XYZ file of C-alpha atoms in Angstrom:
458
model
C 0.000 0.000 0.000
C 2.849 2.352 0.919
C 4.459 1.721 -2.472
C 1.200 2.368 -4.280
C 0.663 5.603 -2.339
C 4.191 6.636 -3.184
C 3.659 5.897 -6.863
C 0.359 7.781 -6.720
C 2.018 10.736 -4.963
C 4.844 10.837 -7.509
C 2.331 10.548 -10.338
C 0.203 13.376 -8.989
C 3.328 15.498 -8.422
C 4.529 14.930 -11.976
C 1.083 15.609 -13.400
C 0.830 18.798 -11.330
C 4.266 19.885 -12.530
C 3.293 19.255 -16.144
C -0.018 21.106 -15.751
C 1.697 24.015 -13.982
C 4.380 24.174 -16.666
C 1.746 24.168 -19.390
C -0.211 26.783 -17.444
C 2.870 28.980 -17.241
C 3.534 28.449 -20.944
C -0.037 29.441 -21.765
C -0.175 32.482 -19.513
C 3.386 33.827 -19.566
C 3.675 37.253 -21.206
C 4.975 37.230 -24.757
C 7.366 39.719 -26.360
C 6.534 41.924 -29.310
C 7.437 39.872 -32.406
C 9.561 41.016 -35.325
C 7.269 42.895 -37.700
C 7.368 43.200 -41.460
C 6.671 46.883 -41.949
C 6.783 46.619 -45.732
C 4.526 43.627 -46.451
C 3.020 44.188 -49.899
C -0.766 43.945 -50.217
C -1.317 45.325 -53.698
C -1.998 43.489 -56.964
C 0.722 41.769 -58.951
C 4.344 41.168 -58.064
C 5.974 43.281 -55.375
C 9.115 43.405 -57.528
C 7.249 45.653 -59.934
C 6.033 47.951 -57.151
C 7.567 51.290 -56.296
C 5.718 53.119 -53.567
C 4.561 56.633 -54.275
C 4.962 58.478 -50.952
C 3.129 61.583 -52.134
C -0.082 62.708 -50.458
C -2.830 63.726 -52.849
C -6.011 65.660 -52.109
C -9.167 63.625 -52.586
C -12.750 64.681 -53.151
C -15.955 62.689 -52.861
C -17.508 63.214 -56.279
C -19.839 61.109 -58.429
C -21.404 61.808 -61.803
C -25.117 62.435 -61.994
C -25.433 59.251 -64.069
C -24.239 57.174 -61.104
C -26.852 58.700 -58.834
C -29.632 58.313 -61.397
C -28.698 54.664 -61.915
C -29.070 54.166 -58.165
C -32.420 55.958 -58.246
C -33.552 53.561 -60.958
C -32.568 50.546 -58.859
C -34.478 51.960 -55.900
C -37.530 52.436 -58.122
C -37.370 48.825 -59.302
C -37.561 47.099 -55.939
C -38.715 43.473 -56.014
C -41.838 42.618 -54.100
C -40.723 42.322 -50.498
C -42.219 39.651 -48.267
C -44.338 41.349 -45.599
C -43.402 40.775 -41.963
C -45.350 38.301 -39.878
C -48.296 39.659 -37.930
C -47.129 41.417 -34.797
C -43.423 41.056 -35.676
C -41.138 44.108 -35.591
C -37.379 43.464 -36.050
C -37.280 40.078 -34.293
C -36.901 38.238 -37.614
C -34.523 40.776 -39.109
C -35.207 44.028 -40.874
C -38.915 44.806 -40.967
C -39.815 45.133 -44.653
C -42.575 47.677 -44.027
C -39.970 49.924 -42.434
C -37.546 49.133 -45.237
C -40.076 50.277 -47.858
C -40.322 53.658 -46.125
C -36.542 54.040 -45.966
C -36.102 53.062 -49.621
C -38.687 55.646 -50.652
C -36.917 58.330 -48.618
C -33.579 57.296 -50.126
C -34.932 57.360 -53.700
C -36.678 60.725 -53.362
C -35.722 63.092 -50.532
C -32.154 61.890 -50.034
C -31.104 61.550 -53.674
C -32.893 64.790 -54.557
C -30.403 66.564 -52.289
C -27.380 64.434 -53.121
C -25.318 67.491 -54.032
C -25.926 68.729 -50.482
C -24.923 65.351 -48.994
C -21.836 65.212 -51.206
C -20.876 68.674 -49.984
C -21.397 67.515 -46.405
C -19.125 64.493 -46.912
C -16.469 66.874 -48.253
C -16.723 69.261 -45.288
C -13.378 67.970 -43.994
C -10.166 67.700 -46.065
C -9.739 64.258 -47.654
C -6.493 62.730 -48.912
C -5.050 59.538 -50.360
C -1.573 58.093 -50.164
C 0.033 54.783 -51.052
C 0.957 52.446 -48.196
C 2.311 48.915 -48.766
C 0.765 48.706 -52.224
C -2.636 50.121 -51.272
C -4.173 53.531 -51.868
C -5.270 54.577 -48.385
C -7.903 57.265 -47.926
C -8.072 59.445 -44.857
C -9.530 62.657 -43.486
C -7.016 65.048 -41.956
C -8.319 67.987 -39.922
C -5.853 70.517 -38.558
C -7.274 72.772 -35.828
C -7.356 76.502 -36.343
C -6.184 77.758 -32.964
C -4.025 80.581 -31.615
C -0.272 80.125 -31.584
C 0.908 78.375 -28.451
C -2.142 76.129 -28.148
C -1.159 72.554 -27.398
C -2.080 70.365 -30.416
C -2.138 66.597 -29.999
C -2.187 64.124 -32.926
C -5.081 61.667 -32.850
C -5.857 58.595 -34.947
C -9.585 57.756 -35.099
C -10.453 54.213 -36.199
C -13.863 52.938 -37.311
C -15.144 49.397 -37.793
C -17.794 47.401 -39.691
C -20.410 48.255 -40.901
C -19.317 51.792 -40.161
C -17.037 54.212 -41.962
C -15.346 57.561 -41.493
C -18.891 58.975 -41.447
C -19.222 57.819 -37.824
C -16.858 60.581 -36.677
C -18.359 63.601 -38.426
C -20.051 64.909 -35.276
C -17.121 64.350 -32.920
C -14.387 65.784 -35.174
C -15.445 69.437 -34.616
C -15.496 68.876 -30.852
C -11.978 67.454 -30.915
C -10.465 70.098 -33.183
C -11.965 73.199 -31.556
C -10.756 75.036 -28.463
C -13.103 74.772 -25.485
C -13.227 75.440 -21.749
C -13.096 71.738 -20.869
C -9.559 71.245 -22.206
C -6.321 73.180 -22.615
C -5.428 71.303 -25.793
C -6.952 70.425 -29.147
C -6.432 67.552 -31.537
C -5.130 67.260 -35.047
C -7.268 64.408 -36.294
C -6.475 61.685 -38.841
C -9.455 59.487 -39.758
C -8.575 56.725 -42.254
C -10.888 54.430 -44.119
C -9.598 50.980 -43.172
C -8.133 49.018 -46.098
C -11.033 47.665 -48.150
C -13.467 50.175 -46.685
C -14.831 53.227 -48.451
C -12.192 54.905 -50.582
C -9.279 52.812 -49.271
C -8.148 50.062 -51.605
C -8.713 46.470 -50.541
C -5.932 43.913 -50.387
C -5.189 41.739 -53.389
C -3.461 39.163 -51.180
C -4.577 36.857 -48.379
C -3.594 37.751 -44.855
C -4.465 41.438 -44.344
C -5.676 40.729 -40.821
C -6.309 43.242 -38.019
C -2.715 42.934 -36.812
C -1.449 43.669 -40.331
C -3.867 46.578 -40.686
C -2.297 47.933 -37.482
C 1.028 48.122 -39.310
C -0.586 49.905 -42.273
C -2.130 52.453 -39.894
C 1.180 53.005 -38.094
C 2.854 53.595 -41.463
C 0.100 56.030 -42.386
C 0.715 58.060 -39.224
C 4.421 58.193 -40.048
C 3.561 59.294 -43.582
C 1.509 62.237 -42.365
C 4.295 63.250 -40.005
C 3.497 61.751 -36.606
C 5.764 59.259 -34.859
C 3.860 59.662 -31.582
C 0.093 59.948 -31.337
C -3.102 59.050 -29.478
C -5.721 56.538 -30.623
C -9.489 56.267 -30.256
C -11.443 53.399 -31.783
C -14.495 51.152 -31.695
C -15.381 47.789 -33.261
C -12.470 46.754 -35.543
C -10.986 50.137 -34.716
C -10.824 49.026 -31.094
C -8.982 45.820 -31.940
C -6.653 47.520 -34.418
C -6.037 50.368 -31.989
C -5.176 47.814 -29.305
C -2.713 46.115 -31.667
C -1.027 49.405 -32.592
C -0.670 50.190 -28.885
C 0.792 46.710 -28.362
C 3.209 46.582 -31.287
C 4.325 50.223 -31.146
C 4.335 51.104 -27.473
C 6.880 53.907 -27.776
C 4.792 55.546 -30.505
C 1.348 55.464 -28.882
C 0.863 58.071 -26.156
C -2.540 56.769 -25.098
C -5.287 54.483 -26.389
C -9.001 55.002 -25.717
C -11.404 52.273 -26.812
C -15.165 51.909 -26.699
C -15.208 48.174 -27.252
C -12.571 46.818 -24.899
C -11.941 43.099 -25.025
C -8.996 40.737 -25.017
C -8.537 37.052 -25.760
C -6.062 35.149 -23.617
C -6.066 31.690 -22.001
C -7.289 33.341 -18.788
C -9.845 35.807 -20.118
C -12.832 33.453 -20.240
C -11.969 31.450 -17.090
C -11.756 34.770 -15.236
C -15.133 35.879 -16.571
C -16.710 32.565 -15.507
C -15.129 32.865 -12.069
C -16.332 36.456 -11.661
C -19.842 35.358 -12.630
C -20.023 33.287 -9.429
C -19.735 36.377 -7.232
C -19.680 39.543 -9.380
C -19.653 41.924 -6.397
C -16.106 40.795 -5.576
C -14.874 42.106 -8.913
C -17.059 45.061 -9.936
C -19.315 47.710 -8.466
C -22.748 46.129 -8.016
C -24.492 48.900 -9.956
C -22.663 47.763 -13.089
C -23.211 44.016 -12.715
C -25.703 43.853 -15.565
C -23.167 45.292 -17.998
C -21.476 41.871 -17.828
C -23.785 39.341 -16.210
C -25.570 37.001 -16.250
C -23.300 35.412 -18.820
C -26.128 33.235 -20.127
C -28.103 36.303 -21.234
C -25.022 38.011 -22.654
C -23.985 34.957 -24.663
C -27.556 34.452 -25.883
C -27.575 37.998 -27.236
C -24.177 37.488 -28.860
C -25.382 34.295 -30.554
C -28.467 36.090 -31.838
C -26.491 39.049 -33.156
C -23.427 37.389 -34.684
C -24.792 35.142 -37.417
C -23.366 37.667 -39.878
C -19.918 37.114 -38.353
C -19.863 33.402 -39.108
C -20.849 34.086 -42.714
C -18.255 36.825 -43.166
C -15.530 34.841 -41.429
C -16.087 31.842 -43.703
C -17.700 33.061 -46.950
C -17.180 36.839 -47.209
C -17.174 36.806 -51.000
C -20.485 34.959 -51.241
C -22.426 37.386 -49.072
C -20.479 40.227 -50.652
C -21.706 39.202 -54.102
C -25.280 39.148 -52.817
C -24.960 42.720 -51.517
C -22.659 44.471 -53.971
C -24.576 46.716 -56.360
C -27.788 45.789 -54.528
C -28.943 48.891 -52.626
C -32.013 47.189 -51.145
C -30.062 44.306 -49.630
C -27.206 46.579 -48.606
C -29.495 48.944 -46.713
C -31.264 46.117 -44.880
C -28.020 44.337 -44.012
C -26.200 47.417 -42.724
C -29.026 49.369 -41.100
C -30.221 46.359 -39.113
C -26.967 46.646 -37.155
C -27.634 50.293 -36.358
C -30.907 49.156 -34.809
C -30.149 46.116 -32.679
C -26.514 47.017 -31.903
C -27.672 50.352 -30.542
C -30.116 48.661 -28.190
C -31.291 45.035 -28.385
C -34.740 46.134 -27.183
C -35.190 47.880 -30.526
C -35.928 44.452 -32.032
C -39.396 44.927 -30.583
C -40.047 48.252 -32.319
C -41.673 48.320 -35.780
C -39.318 51.133 -36.862
C -36.272 49.477 -35.296
C -35.597 52.575 -33.213
C -33.324 53.800 -35.993
C -34.218 57.465 -35.654
C -34.041 57.642 -31.881
C -30.408 58.728 -32.194
C -29.571 58.766 -35.906
C -31.035 60.779 -38.754
C -31.909 58.917 -41.943
C -29.487 61.192 -43.775
C -26.617 60.105 -41.518
C -27.526 56.425 -41.845
C -27.834 56.654 -45.617
C -24.539 58.570 -45.892
C -22.888 55.495 -44.406
C -24.750 53.091 -46.711
C -23.886 55.290 -49.709
C -20.176 55.024 -48.927
C -20.395 51.229 -49.181
C -22.608 51.372 -52.275
C -20.659 53.968 -54.259
C -17.270 52.406 -53.572
C -18.369 48.770 -54.073
C -16.522 48.010 -50.857
C -18.901 45.661 -49.074
C -17.016 42.506 -50.104
C -13.543 43.861 -49.334
C -14.772 45.266 -46.006
C -16.042 41.848 -44.926
C -12.841 39.970 -45.721
C -11.248 41.253 -42.519
C -13.441 38.753 -40.660
C -11.957 35.823 -42.570
C -8.452 37.131 -41.926
C -9.141 37.818 -38.234
C -10.276 34.231 -37.611
C -7.583 32.599 -39.740
C -5.222 30.293 -37.846
C -2.160 32.383 -38.752
C -3.744 35.384 -37.027
C -5.111 33.551 -33.978
C -1.824 31.825 -33.228
C -0.139 35.211 -32.754
C -1.952 35.541 -29.394
C -1.299 39.272 -29.427
C -3.218 39.923 -26.211
C -0.584 37.912 -24.355
C 1.811 40.763 -25.130
C 1.295 43.272 -22.288
C 1.043 46.915 -23.282
C 2.120 49.633 -20.871
C 0.544 52.373 -22.991
C -1.966 54.393 -20.921
C -5.368 52.926 -21.776
C -9.006 53.824 -21.222
C -12.234 51.918 -21.769
C -15.591 53.605 -22.314
C -18.257 51.016 -21.568
C -21.683 51.768 -23.013
C -24.582 49.781 -21.616
C -25.767 48.196 -24.863
C -22.381 47.348 -26.345
C -22.387 43.844 -27.781
C -19.677 42.510 -25.506
C -18.010 43.750 -22.312
C -15.163 42.484 -20.154
C -14.429 43.404 -16.556
C -11.246 45.290 -15.720
C -9.822 42.288 -13.850
C -9.647 40.558 -17.242
C -8.548 43.570 -19.262
C -5.621 44.387 -16.982
C -3.871 41.149 -17.965
C -3.122 42.911 -21.245
C -3.707 46.616 -20.570
C -1.298 46.856 -17.663
C -1.732 50.631 -17.467
C -5.535 50.861 -17.549
C -5.968 54.331 -16.095
C -9.655 54.937 -16.831
C -12.699 52.691 -17.099
C -16.120 54.344 -17.132
C -19.631 52.952 -17.477
C -22.430 54.790 -19.254
C -26.097 54.053 -18.699
C -26.947 54.604 -22.357
C -25.247 53.994 -25.665
C -24.430 51.076 -27.883
C -21.986 49.923 -30.486
C -21.772 53.090 -32.602
C -20.928 55.452 -29.756
C -19.074 58.083 -31.807
C -22.135 58.521 -34.014
C -24.831 57.947 -31.381
C -23.453 59.888 -28.410
C -20.557 61.970 -29.752
C -20.528 64.427 -26.844
C -20.480 61.646 -24.233
C -17.627 59.848 -25.971
C -15.811 63.156 -26.460
C -15.996 64.073 -22.774
C -14.765 60.645 -21.692
C -11.886 60.803 -24.162
C -10.895 64.336 -23.137
C -10.954 63.357 -19.440
C -8.594 60.485 -20.251
C -6.189 62.658 -22.216
C -6.236 65.360 -19.515
C -5.371 62.773 -16.849
C -2.343 61.450 -18.694
C -1.243 64.907 -19.854
C -0.724 65.759 -16.175
């Protein structure tokens, strides 16, 4: 018996040692890897490529024929299947509501397209060539008295958004005000494959590779150190820039904070057992119960599985199809703003957004034929080569802030986030707001961002 106990003890000890070693291997911080800052993403052979470093002014401009062709498509809408009795947005976009929006788009909106085009051009637009791709961006320099502190800021959007999300917050950031003793010089790029930025011709342009493109863009426009604000893909890409280029990023503010490490989900499950030990009780329902949060995620992320596996198929369905494009994109501005809007016949779309603003965003996708290229980032993000990088296991000491809006699709507690954001200096909860915070609540996001910058400026 003594021998057997000894064998059992040795066996348990060895097994524990192996498990602990594997645990340490899985959870040990990782260093920043060597990065290829010149990876070529354009068409053809890189040997034939010579980068043009010039920066060219760009203007949003489309011939009347393009707009009239769109009007014709909106006038020739197929018969849409009516919604079920008593159903609002629970089955997807309510087709009665869609008919109203399509009519507005075809008549009122397109009738004033010259006005909308002028609005889209209200800020200076530019293009430059980065790693084989023509990258579009807005660049707004503040007009302030000499001696005013001007801070460079990179604003990053996601899907199915665009640079249009930031049109209401840009003036707040670039104008002097009593609530700050600084202003921002703002750079707002269209992500590669979005809007007027060229999509990759090669596999592999994942979020971590887009981070390199964005860092190169900031160098191109003259900034080696800068701040970042981002949501959705912009949040992930902003995180990666702040991880890869820690000496270049002065601060990173995100409104969709999340990380993926071997401990992130075990920690969330552990915190769910007794949330009050980990967070203020008044914010418990931002994160828990996990069953309800995961149920909502499952309901809202069917699109993600399609785009992560067959982006070109769904892209073909939507490209050049204004009816499908509007339904597919605008549905997200309903249920991602507040899941309760599924129960409203109008989807709650105009509670925070004007139809003009929503259609501006849809028009960017339609006019640039960028829906397919925009969706490919999902396939690249979930590819094995990207996942095995485990970037969130690389700690970043860059000052970080998280703005947590109540109806955001996914939230993580600070106990989880601090495994990666080791210098998380601000984490605020907001009783309203959803996924498109910059467009929905620009002043709230602005004030949270300015408070963060003021704290680290000190």
